């Protein structure tokens, strides 16, 4: 009888392990399906506010052609770089998303372009993936963790976390300083959807004040890859330089204190302008990886708040 009980327990453990492995591979497949060539429609609108006298902002709508390329594919880490293809001669290195599995290290946004390095417990991240989003200059933006679900063949993931103001608003308003992002990603037949329920928050020493709630949709629809031929050539020339940028940022965040702050502008120059110019110079002057990193470190230092 004892042998039978032991065998039953062993079968249960083996079955659970197989199911967990299948789930893990489903997660990876869903994340990798975010890569591709897309037309993106951006739609955001404020839908409610606690103050009845609040003046709702004008709905935001935009669109563009975006290429998302997998640049790192490891069992527990998948990195996807986005590029905006403006036309046949202009490309903008866009945002980046790093997906890490059961990752206990996270940088949580506080306010004023500052982040706090935090360690989660293994129980908090068990079976979960963290989406780490980075700016066009590869500095941190926001990070949130959640569980991928695959019910009925539908792949979806969601999380909630604080972030800086979106670029569409950071230069035109200053009545709030934190965007609490409620994010949902789900895979569609045509591509994927990035749905958001966001809270616009004014954070002060007295606490958080909710200004307004907005609904957002970013719809990624697959299109002809030929529209991205120039972008692919551009990235092929630039990718080594930007790999060095990522490595320098990684080293800086690892060795930084718990509170990490990045200045948005120094001497009237934005950080991404400086790094983009260095990237072009790296190609023209044929810098080595060692030279790249030396130049990048020097360029970043003025932007790191002490």
Tab-separated table of C-alpha atoms in Angstrom:
chain	number	residue	atom	x	y	z
A	1	UNK	CA	0.000	0.000	0.000
A	2	UNK	CA	2.852	2.393	0.857
A	3	UNK	CA	4.399	1.727	-2.541
A	4	UNK	CA	1.096	2.503	-4.255
A	5	UNK	CA	0.751	5.781	-2.343
A	6	UNK	CA	4.306	6.764	-3.228
A	7	UNK	CA	3.640	5.954	-6.903
A	8	UNK	CA	0.463	8.041	-6.893
A	9	UNK	CA	2.302	11.030	-5.408
A	10	UNK	CA	5.120	10.600	-7.928
A	11	UNK	CA	2.652	10.579	-10.831
A	12	UNK	CA	1.010	13.758	-9.528
A	13	UNK	CA	4.378	15.510	-9.220
A	14	UNK	CA	5.477	14.442	-12.700
A	15	UNK	CA	2.149	15.573	-14.195
A	16	UNK	CA	2.376	18.954	-12.452
A	17	UNK	CA	5.941	19.427	-13.695
A	18	UNK	CA	4.944	18.613	-17.287
A	19	UNK	CA	2.007	21.012	-17.113
A	20	UNK	CA	4.231	23.768	-15.718
A	21	UNK	CA	6.746	23.208	-18.514
A	22	UNK	CA	3.966	23.321	-21.131
A	23	UNK	CA	2.691	26.583	-19.601
A	24	UNK	CA	6.205	28.045	-19.643
A	25	UNK	CA	6.601	27.245	-23.350
A	26	UNK	CA	3.169	28.730	-24.089
A	27	UNK	CA	4.274	31.900	-22.289
A	28	UNK	CA	7.450	32.100	-24.348
A	29	UNK	CA	5.553	31.557	-27.594
A	30	UNK	CA	3.096	34.344	-26.733
A	31	UNK	CA	5.879	36.792	-25.867
A	32	UNK	CA	7.811	36.018	-29.045
A	33	UNK	CA	4.653	36.571	-31.111
A	34	UNK	CA	4.812	40.264	-30.100
A	35	UNK	CA	7.669	40.638	-32.585
A	36	UNK	CA	6.883	41.422	-36.210
A	37	UNK	CA	6.044	44.178	-38.663
A	38	UNK	CA	3.041	46.284	-37.750
A	39	UNK	CA	0.878	49.262	-38.392
A	40	UNK	CA	0.108	50.703	-34.942
A	41	UNK	CA	-2.943	52.771	-34.049
A	42	UNK	CA	-2.700	54.749	-30.793
A	43	UNK	CA	-5.961	55.812	-29.125
A	44	UNK	CA	-6.205	57.431	-25.667
A	45	UNK	CA	-9.033	59.299	-23.994
A	46	UNK	CA	-9.788	60.466	-20.471
A	47	UNK	CA	-13.054	58.912	-19.310
A	48	UNK	CA	-13.610	60.028	-15.722
A	49	UNK	CA	-12.300	62.331	-12.972
A	50	UNK	CA	-13.153	62.741	-9.268
A	51	UNK	CA	-13.329	66.540	-9.597
A	52	UNK	CA	-16.521	67.504	-11.452
A	53	UNK	CA	-14.884	70.761	-12.585
A	54	UNK	CA	-11.937	68.986	-14.211
A	55	UNK	CA	-11.487	69.855	-17.886
A	56	UNK	CA	-10.910	66.645	-19.840
A	57	UNK	CA	-7.982	66.711	-22.245
A	58	UNK	CA	-8.533	66.203	-25.947
A	59	UNK	CA	-8.460	62.517	-27.008
A	60	UNK	CA	-5.132	61.466	-28.489
A	61	UNK	CA	-4.989	59.543	-31.754
A	62	UNK	CA	-1.966	58.676	-33.848
A	63	UNK	CA	-0.555	55.906	-35.992
A	64	UNK	CA	2.731	54.656	-37.398
A	65	UNK	CA	4.636	51.716	-38.818
A	66	UNK	CA	6.573	49.804	-36.181
A	67	UNK	CA	8.977	46.886	-36.437
A	68	UNK	CA	9.558	44.796	-33.308
A	69	UNK	CA	12.664	42.612	-33.469
A	70	UNK	CA	13.742	39.906	-31.014
A	71	UNK	CA	17.353	40.746	-30.143
A	72	UNK	CA	17.805	38.360	-27.189
A	73	UNK	CA	16.148	34.944	-26.957
A	74	UNK	CA	17.118	33.058	-23.813
A	75	UNK	CA	14.981	30.544	-21.904
A	76	UNK	CA	14.002	33.022	-19.180
A	77	UNK	CA	14.748	36.317	-20.941
A	78	UNK	CA	13.359	37.662	-24.220
A	79	UNK	CA	14.265	41.162	-25.417
A	80	UNK	CA	12.259	42.913	-28.140
A	81	UNK	CA	13.481	46.153	-29.729
A	82	UNK	CA	10.941	48.406	-31.465
A	83	UNK	CA	11.733	50.668	-34.421
A	84	UNK	CA	9.497	53.312	-35.994
A	85	UNK	CA	9.754	53.461	-39.800
A	86	UNK	CA	8.800	57.019	-40.763
A	87	UNK	CA	9.512	56.703	-44.485
A	88	UNK	CA	12.057	55.120	-46.836
A	89	UNK	CA	14.900	57.169	-45.376
A	90	UNK	CA	14.037	57.798	-41.728
A	91	UNK	CA	13.878	55.397	-38.803
A	92	UNK	CA	13.641	56.054	-35.073
A	93	UNK	CA	14.886	53.554	-32.536
A	94	UNK	CA	11.790	53.315	-30.355
A	95	UNK	CA	10.972	51.648	-27.022
A	96	UNK	CA	12.291	48.293	-25.831
A	97	UNK	CA	10.649	45.569	-23.773
A	98	UNK	CA	12.603	42.965	-21.810
A	99	UNK	CA	10.634	39.950	-20.580
A	100	UNK	CA	12.162	38.047	-17.656
A	101	UNK	CA	10.770	34.962	-15.902
A	102	UNK	CA	10.381	34.715	-12.125
A	103	UNK	CA	12.641	37.755	-11.771
A	104	UNK	CA	12.924	39.027	-8.193
A	105	UNK	CA	14.799	42.223	-9.172
A	106	UNK	CA	12.610	45.132	-10.240
A	107	UNK	CA	12.904	48.914	-10.527
A	108	UNK	CA	9.710	50.635	-9.428
A	109	UNK	CA	8.998	54.163	-10.588
A	110	UNK	CA	8.472	56.712	-7.818
A	111	UNK	CA	8.262	60.204	-9.404
A	112	UNK	CA	10.348	62.929	-11.053
A	113	UNK	CA	12.205	60.471	-13.306
A	114	UNK	CA	13.317	58.382	-10.316
A	115	UNK	CA	13.147	54.641	-9.676
A	116	UNK	CA	13.617	52.520	-6.566
A	117	UNK	CA	15.436	49.201	-6.854
A	118	UNK	CA	13.329	46.557	-5.119
A	119	UNK	CA	13.694	42.846	-4.419
A	120	UNK	CA	10.536	40.746	-4.649
A	121	UNK	CA	10.076	37.392	-2.976
A	122	UNK	CA	10.187	34.169	-5.016
A	123	UNK	CA	6.538	33.609	-4.045
A	124	UNK	CA	5.528	36.981	-5.532
A	125	UNK	CA	6.963	36.152	-8.950
A	126	UNK	CA	6.380	32.403	-9.132
A	127	UNK	CA	5.194	31.534	-12.635
A	128	UNK	CA	5.179	35.229	-13.607
A	129	UNK	CA	6.886	37.301	-16.276
A	130	UNK	CA	8.169	40.834	-15.745
A	131	UNK	CA	7.871	43.298	-18.619
A	132	UNK	CA	10.675	45.856	-18.321
A	133	UNK	CA	10.060	48.818	-20.621
A	134	UNK	CA	12.877	51.179	-21.625
A	135	UNK	CA	13.011	54.611	-23.266
A	136	UNK	CA	14.376	55.300	-26.741
A	137	UNK	CA	17.735	56.062	-25.060
A	138	UNK	CA	17.551	52.714	-23.175
A	139	UNK	CA	17.105	54.378	-19.792
A	140	UNK	CA	14.427	52.807	-17.554
A	141	UNK	CA	10.763	53.653	-18.081
A	142	UNK	CA	8.578	51.257	-16.090
A	143	UNK	CA	8.483	47.622	-14.981
A	144	UNK	CA	5.543	45.423	-14.044
A	145	UNK	CA	5.030	41.720	-13.478
A	146	UNK	CA	2.082	39.420	-14.093
A	147	UNK	CA	0.908	36.011	-15.241
A	148	UNK	CA	0.303	34.948	-18.833
A	149	UNK	CA	-2.985	33.077	-19.299
A	150	UNK	CA	-3.873	30.783	-22.195
A	151	UNK	CA	-7.531	29.993	-21.556
A	152	UNK	CA	-9.474	28.748	-24.556
A	153	UNK	CA	-6.538	29.408	-26.834
A	154	UNK	CA	-6.489	33.128	-25.948
A	155	UNK	CA	-3.092	34.447	-24.839
A	156	UNK	CA	-3.156	37.388	-22.420
A	157	UNK	CA	-1.008	39.069	-19.752
A	158	UNK	CA	-1.699	41.930	-17.345
A	159	UNK	CA	-0.040	44.000	-14.655
A	160	UNK	CA	-0.279	47.301	-12.807
A	161	UNK	CA	2.650	49.619	-12.085
A	162	UNK	CA	3.646	53.293	-11.890
A	163	UNK	CA	5.448	55.042	-14.730
A	164	UNK	CA	6.572	58.486	-15.901
A	165	UNK	CA	4.204	60.623	-17.931
A	166	UNK	CA	3.719	59.338	-21.483
A	167	UNK	CA	5.701	61.216	-24.116
A	168	UNK	CA	2.455	62.459	-25.670
A	169	UNK	CA	1.840	64.500	-22.477
A	170	UNK	CA	5.192	65.056	-20.785
A	171	UNK	CA	5.942	68.174	-22.848
A	172	UNK	CA	2.483	69.760	-22.731
A	173	UNK	CA	1.276	69.429	-19.122
A	174	UNK	CA	2.585	69.379	-15.567
A	175	UNK	CA	-0.552	68.966	-13.458
A	176	UNK	CA	0.337	65.350	-12.601
A	177	UNK	CA	3.626	63.477	-12.221
A	178	UNK	CA	2.843	59.739	-12.112
A	179	UNK	CA	0.886	57.516	-14.487
A	180	UNK	CA	-0.386	54.369	-12.786
A	181	UNK	CA	-0.594	51.918	-15.688
A	182	UNK	CA	-3.080	49.084	-15.749
A	183	UNK	CA	-1.794	47.126	-18.738
A	184	UNK	CA	-3.282	44.200	-20.602
A	185	UNK	CA	-1.657	42.551	-23.580
A	186	UNK	CA	-3.511	39.998	-25.638
A	187	UNK	CA	-2.657	38.279	-28.887
A	188	UNK	CA	-5.052	38.643	-31.831
A	189	UNK	CA	-5.293	36.945	-35.228
A	190	UNK	CA	-3.958	40.115	-36.871
A	191	UNK	CA	-1.243	40.897	-34.297
A	192	UNK	CA	-1.742	42.068	-30.711
A	193	UNK	CA	-3.471	44.652	-28.561
A	194	UNK	CA	-1.986	46.746	-25.757
A	195	UNK	CA	-4.984	47.868	-23.680
A	196	UNK	CA	-4.566	50.275	-20.776
A	197	UNK	CA	-6.603	51.628	-17.862
A	198	UNK	CA	-4.422	54.450	-16.587
A	199	UNK	CA	-4.722	56.694	-13.548
A	200	UNK	CA	-3.156	60.150	-13.745
A	201	UNK	CA	-1.798	60.883	-10.282
A	202	UNK	CA	-0.287	63.936	-8.605
A	203	UNK	CA	2.157	62.538	-6.029
A	204	UNK	CA	3.287	64.833	-3.203
A	205	UNK	CA	4.631	64.307	0.355
A	206	UNK	CA	0.987	64.455	1.484
A	207	UNK	CA	0.077	61.450	-0.658
A	208	UNK	CA	-1.435	60.648	-4.061
A	209	UNK	CA	-4.218	62.703	-5.612
A	210	UNK	CA	-6.121	61.155	-8.516
A	211	UNK	CA	-6.544	63.652	-11.334
A	212	UNK	CA	-8.230	61.568	-14.045
A	213	UNK	CA	-8.604	58.091	-15.478
A	214	UNK	CA	-7.950	57.348	-19.128
A	215	UNK	CA	-8.568	54.400	-21.426
A	216	UNK	CA	-5.934	53.496	-23.991
A	217	UNK	CA	-5.626	51.141	-26.926
A	218	UNK	CA	-2.518	50.460	-28.980
A	219	UNK	CA	-3.475	48.115	-31.801
A	220	UNK	CA	-0.634	46.289	-33.576
A	221	UNK	CA	-1.753	44.929	-36.976
A	222	UNK	CA	0.627	42.940	-39.178
A	223	UNK	CA	1.627	44.536	-42.484
A	224	UNK	CA	4.047	43.921	-45.366
A	225	UNK	CA	7.676	43.658	-44.112
A	226	UNK	CA	8.855	45.445	-47.285
A	227	UNK	CA	7.886	48.748	-45.671
A	228	UNK	CA	10.760	48.225	-43.232
A	229	UNK	CA	13.656	47.475	-45.566
A	230	UNK	CA	15.410	50.757	-44.758
A	231	UNK	CA	14.787	50.294	-41.032
A	232	UNK	CA	16.335	46.829	-41.171
A	233	UNK	CA	19.448	48.157	-42.934
A	234	UNK	CA	19.722	50.995	-40.423
A	235	UNK	CA	19.450	48.633	-37.455
A	236	UNK	CA	21.965	46.227	-38.941
A	237	UNK	CA	24.518	49.064	-38.872
A	238	UNK	CA	23.520	50.384	-35.456
A	239	UNK	CA	22.751	47.249	-33.405
A	240	UNK	CA	26.297	46.687	-32.135
A	241	UNK	CA	26.490	50.235	-30.809
A	242	UNK	CA	23.111	49.937	-29.059
A	243	UNK	CA	24.123	46.593	-27.548
A	244	UNK	CA	27.002	48.509	-25.945
A	245	UNK	CA	24.549	51.182	-24.720
A	246	UNK	CA	22.426	48.502	-23.056
A	247	UNK	CA	25.473	46.931	-21.423
A	248	UNK	CA	26.615	50.267	-19.986
A	249	UNK	CA	23.122	50.965	-18.608
A	250	UNK	CA	22.999	47.488	-17.051
A	251	UNK	CA	26.321	48.055	-15.294
A	252	UNK	CA	25.227	51.487	-14.066
A	253	UNK	CA	21.926	50.271	-12.624
A	254	UNK	CA	23.602	47.307	-10.917
A	255	UNK	CA	26.176	49.479	-9.171
A	256	UNK	CA	23.854	52.394	-8.398
A	257	UNK	CA	22.275	52.996	-4.978
A	258	UNK	CA	18.712	51.896	-4.299
A	259	UNK	CA	17.309	55.174	-5.585
A	260	UNK	CA	18.106	55.766	-9.260
A	261	UNK	CA	17.393	59.090	-10.968
A	262	UNK	CA	17.995	60.259	-14.543
A	263	UNK	CA	17.967	63.899	-15.633
A	264	UNK	CA	15.871	64.500	-18.734
A	265	UNK	CA	17.949	67.384	-20.096
A	266	UNK	CA	21.491	68.714	-19.588
A	267	UNK	CA	22.853	71.863	-21.259
A	268	UNK	CA	19.611	72.056	-23.225
A	269	UNK	CA	20.219	68.611	-24.772
A	270	UNK	CA	18.016	65.567	-24.293
A	271	UNK	CA	19.784	62.306	-23.508
A	272	UNK	CA	18.456	60.480	-26.557
A	273	UNK	CA	19.808	63.247	-28.816
A	274	UNK	CA	23.291	62.743	-27.371
A	275	UNK	CA	23.228	58.949	-27.673
A	276	UNK	CA	21.753	58.978	-31.180
A	277	UNK	CA	24.507	61.352	-32.326
A	278	UNK	CA	27.138	59.086	-30.772
A	279	UNK	CA	25.637	56.130	-32.631
A	280	UNK	CA	26.030	57.890	-35.958
A	281	UNK	CA	29.590	58.904	-35.092
A	282	UNK	CA	30.398	55.337	-34.045
A	283	UNK	CA	29.434	54.121	-37.514
A	284	UNK	CA	31.270	56.931	-39.327
A	285	UNK	CA	34.474	56.622	-37.291
A	286	UNK	CA	34.268	52.813	-36.999
A	287	UNK	CA	34.635	52.705	-33.238
A	288	UNK	CA	35.298	49.419	-31.490
A	289	UNK	CA	33.025	48.138	-28.728
A	290	UNK	CA	35.567	49.339	-26.163
A	291	UNK	CA	35.522	52.827	-27.670
A	292	UNK	CA	31.723	52.815	-27.783
A	293	UNK	CA	31.442	52.038	-24.089
A	294	UNK	CA	33.999	54.669	-23.113
A	295	UNK	CA	32.115	57.361	-25.075
A	296	UNK	CA	28.731	56.186	-23.762
A	297	UNK	CA	29.868	56.242	-20.116
A	298	UNK	CA	31.188	59.796	-20.488
A	299	UNK	CA	27.969	60.894	-22.204
A	300	UNK	CA	25.727	59.391	-19.512
A	301	UNK	CA	27.494	60.787	-16.439
A	302	UNK	CA	25.974	64.334	-16.567
A	303	UNK	CA	22.472	62.809	-16.789
A	304	UNK	CA	22.795	60.671	-13.666
A	305	UNK	CA	21.548	62.558	-10.640
A	306	UNK	CA	23.806	62.290	-7.605
